[in-house]
Amino acid sequence: RILDYQQLVTKVAIADHVQDYAVRMVLSTHPGGQFAHPQVNQFVRIGASPRAAQAIVLAAKCRALVHGRPTVAIDDIKDVALPALRHRVALNFEGEAEGLTTDQVVRNLIEALPLEAPQAA
């Protein structure tokens, strides 16, 4: 029965723009990166690895399935991002000295990340 559910989750569809959003979410944890939130640039030492995007997408597929939907929505990505990223982001000395938590930083970047990628110049 569990194996059936595992196979079912892999069949949940995810649109390209939703998958891109998950990738940008992970890239936004990288200090100095194209999508980095200002707080990340100031307080994060190490951002999440590419496997974080895989974890977010898989968790979002599970969430969509549990909610009876055959496709992943942006809200699924947002809802699973914190638990998927909190242990994959490391604060720098300044962030720790300020008393920040990775949860605070990740929540801020989830709220700030635009739904659409910026257009190339």
mmCIF file of C-alpha atoms in Angstrom:
data_model
loop_
_atom_site.group_PDB
_atom_site.id
_atom_site.type_symbol
_atom_site.label_atom_id
_atom_site.label_comp_id
_atom_site.label_asym_id
_atom_site.label_seq_id
_atom_site.Cartn_x
_atom_site.Cartn_y
_atom_site.Cartn_z
ATOM 1 C CA ARG A 1 0.000 0.000 0.000
ATOM 2 C CA ILE A 2 2.785 2.443 0.835
ATOM 3 C CA LEU A 3 4.525 1.602 -2.436
ATOM 4 C CA ASP A 4 1.294 2.432 -4.271
ATOM 5 C CA TYR A 5 1.240 5.869 -2.652
ATOM 6 C CA GLN A 6 4.896 6.433 -3.502
ATOM 7 C CA GLN A 7 4.161 5.685 -7.157
ATOM 8 C CA LEU A 8 1.061 7.857 -7.096
ATOM 9 C CA VAL A 9 3.024 10.858 -5.803
ATOM 10 C CA THR A 10 5.403 10.659 -8.764
ATOM 11 C CA LYS A 11 2.412 11.033 -11.096
ATOM 12 C CA VAL A 12 1.292 14.346 -9.604
ATOM 13 C CA ALA A 13 1.890 17.005 -12.255
ATOM 14 C CA ILE A 14 3.854 20.194 -11.737
ATOM 15 C CA ALA A 15 3.775 23.034 -14.239
ATOM 16 C CA ASP A 16 7.061 24.495 -15.431
ATOM 17 C CA HIS A 17 6.417 27.870 -13.795
ATOM 18 C CA VAL A 18 5.679 26.182 -10.441
ATOM 19 C CA GLN A 19 8.840 24.089 -10.658
ATOM 20 C CA ASP A 20 10.808 27.219 -11.597
ATOM 21 C CA TYR A 21 9.371 28.918 -8.506
ATOM 22 C CA ALA A 22 10.679 26.061 -6.327
ATOM 23 C CA VAL A 23 14.122 26.360 -7.912
ATOM 24 C CA ARG A 24 14.154 30.142 -7.406
ATOM 25 C CA MET A 25 13.107 29.562 -3.799
ATOM 26 C CA VAL A 26 16.235 27.484 -3.251
ATOM 27 C CA LEU A 27 18.449 29.884 -5.212
ATOM 28 C CA SER A 28 17.145 32.743 -3.069
ATOM 29 C CA THR A 29 18.887 31.131 -0.076
ATOM 30 C CA HIS A 30 22.323 31.634 -1.674
ATOM 31 C CA PRO A 31 24.119 34.774 -0.485
ATOM 32 C CA GLY A 32 25.241 36.896 -3.410
ATOM 33 C CA GLY A 33 23.067 34.983 -5.846
ATOM 34 C CA GLN A 34 20.786 36.452 -8.500
ATOM 35 C CA PHE A 35 17.627 35.837 -6.460
ATOM 36 C CA ALA A 36 19.075 36.362 -2.963
ATOM 37 C CA HIS A 37 16.915 38.238 -0.488
ATOM 38 C CA PRO A 38 18.800 41.168 1.174
ATOM 39 C CA GLN A 39 18.510 39.439 4.552
ATOM 40 C CA VAL A 40 20.125 36.339 3.039
ATOM 41 C CA ASN A 41 23.021 38.422 1.729
ATOM 42 C CA GLN A 42 23.569 39.858 5.182
ATOM 43 C CA PHE A 43 22.932 36.922 7.502
ATOM 44 C CA VAL A 44 23.355 33.601 5.653
ATOM 45 C CA ARG A 45 26.663 31.766 5.356
ATOM 46 C CA ILE A 46 25.515 28.747 3.309
ATOM 47 C CA GLY A 47 22.367 28.374 1.235
ATOM 48 C CA ALA A 48 20.422 25.240 0.403
ATOM 49 C CA SER A 49 21.790 22.692 -2.070
ATOM 50 C CA PRO A 50 20.037 21.633 -5.298
ATOM 51 C CA ARG A 51 18.604 18.634 -3.444
ATOM 52 C CA ALA A 52 16.471 21.102 -1.503
ATOM 53 C CA ALA A 53 14.529 21.869 -4.691
ATOM 54 C CA GLN A 54 13.917 18.151 -5.172
ATOM 55 C CA ALA A 55 12.689 17.863 -1.579
ATOM 56 C CA ILE A 56 10.390 20.873 -1.977
ATOM 57 C CA VAL A 57 8.871 19.529 -5.197
ATOM 58 C CA LEU A 58 8.315 16.055 -3.746
ATOM 59 C CA ALA A 59 6.757 17.434 -0.556
ATOM 60 C CA ALA A 60 4.567 19.778 -2.617
ATOM 61 C CA LYS A 61 3.380 16.831 -4.720
ATOM 62 C CA CYS A 62 2.454 14.977 -1.525
ATOM 63 C CA ARG A 63 0.608 18.028 -0.221
ATOM 64 C CA ALA A 64 -1.342 18.414 -3.467
ATOM 65 C CA LEU A 65 -2.298 14.742 -3.381
ATOM 66 C CA VAL A 66 -3.410 14.908 0.261
ATOM 67 C CA HIS A 67 -5.607 17.880 -0.658
ATOM 68 C CA GLY A 68 -7.160 15.926 -3.542
ATOM 69 C CA ARG A 69 -5.481 17.829 -6.369
ATOM 70 C CA PRO A 70 -3.692 16.251 -9.344
ATOM 71 C CA THR A 71 -1.289 19.182 -9.787
ATOM 72 C CA VAL A 72 1.053 21.204 -7.597
ATOM 73 C CA ALA A 73 0.182 24.846 -6.927
ATOM 74 C CA ILE A 74 2.471 27.698 -5.883
ATOM 75 C CA ASP A 75 0.818 27.598 -2.443
ATOM 76 C CA ASP A 76 1.972 23.988 -2.057
ATOM 77 C CA ILE A 77 5.547 25.121 -2.675
ATOM 78 C CA LYS A 78 5.182 27.966 -0.165
ATOM 79 C CA ASP A 79 3.677 25.688 2.479
ATOM 80 C CA VAL A 80 6.424 23.066 2.321
ATOM 81 C CA ALA A 81 9.369 25.436 1.828
ATOM 82 C CA LEU A 82 9.986 26.219 5.501
ATOM 83 C CA PRO A 83 10.256 22.616 6.715
ATOM 84 C CA ALA A 84 12.297 21.712 3.634
ATOM 85 C CA LEU A 85 14.735 24.616 3.974
ATOM 86 C CA ARG A 86 15.098 25.323 7.700
ATOM 87 C CA HIS A 87 17.850 22.751 8.212
ATOM 88 C CA ARG A 88 19.506 23.412 4.843
ATOM 89 C CA VAL A 89 20.396 27.065 5.475
ATOM 90 C CA ALA A 90 23.210 28.116 7.814
ATOM 91 C CA LEU A 91 23.393 31.559 9.364
ATOM 92 C CA ASN A 92 26.672 33.443 9.495
ATOM 93 C CA PHE A 93 28.158 34.913 12.666
ATOM 94 C CA GLU A 94 26.307 38.200 12.190
ATOM 95 C CA GLY A 95 22.957 36.417 11.861
ATOM 96 C CA GLU A 96 23.566 34.379 14.979
ATOM 97 C CA ALA A 97 24.798 37.447 16.887
ATOM 98 C CA GLU A 98 21.608 39.283 15.910
ATOM 99 C CA GLY A 99 19.605 36.419 17.420
ATOM 100 C CA LEU A 100 17.997 35.439 14.129
ATOM 101 C CA THR A 101 16.799 31.943 13.373
ATOM 102 C CA THR A 102 16.844 30.196 10.033
ATOM 103 C CA ASP A 103 13.048 30.027 10.287
ATOM 104 C CA GLN A 104 12.830 33.829 10.364
ATOM 105 C CA VAL A 105 15.105 34.220 7.357
ATOM 106 C CA VAL A 106 13.333 31.515 5.343
ATOM 107 C CA ARG A 107 9.884 32.941 6.172
ATOM 108 C CA ASN A 108 11.013 36.370 4.981
ATOM 109 C CA LEU A 109 12.310 35.071 1.688
ATOM 110 C CA ILE A 110 9.143 33.004 1.108
ATOM 111 C CA GLU A 111 7.064 36.157 1.579
ATOM 112 C CA ALA A 112 9.340 38.270 -0.620
ATOM 113 C CA LEU A 113 9.969 35.904 -3.542
ATOM 114 C CA PRO A 114 7.992 37.083 -6.587
ATOM 115 C CA LEU A 115 5.769 34.538 -8.301
ATOM 116 C CA GLU A 116 7.335 35.248 -11.674
ATOM 117 C CA ALA A 117 11.035 35.300 -12.451
ATOM 118 C CA PRO A 118 12.429 38.703 -13.366
ATOM 119 C CA GLN A 119 12.669 39.235 -17.114
ATOM 120 C CA ALA A 120 16.136 39.116 -18.627
ATOM 121 C CA ALA A 121 17.414 42.494 -19.785
#
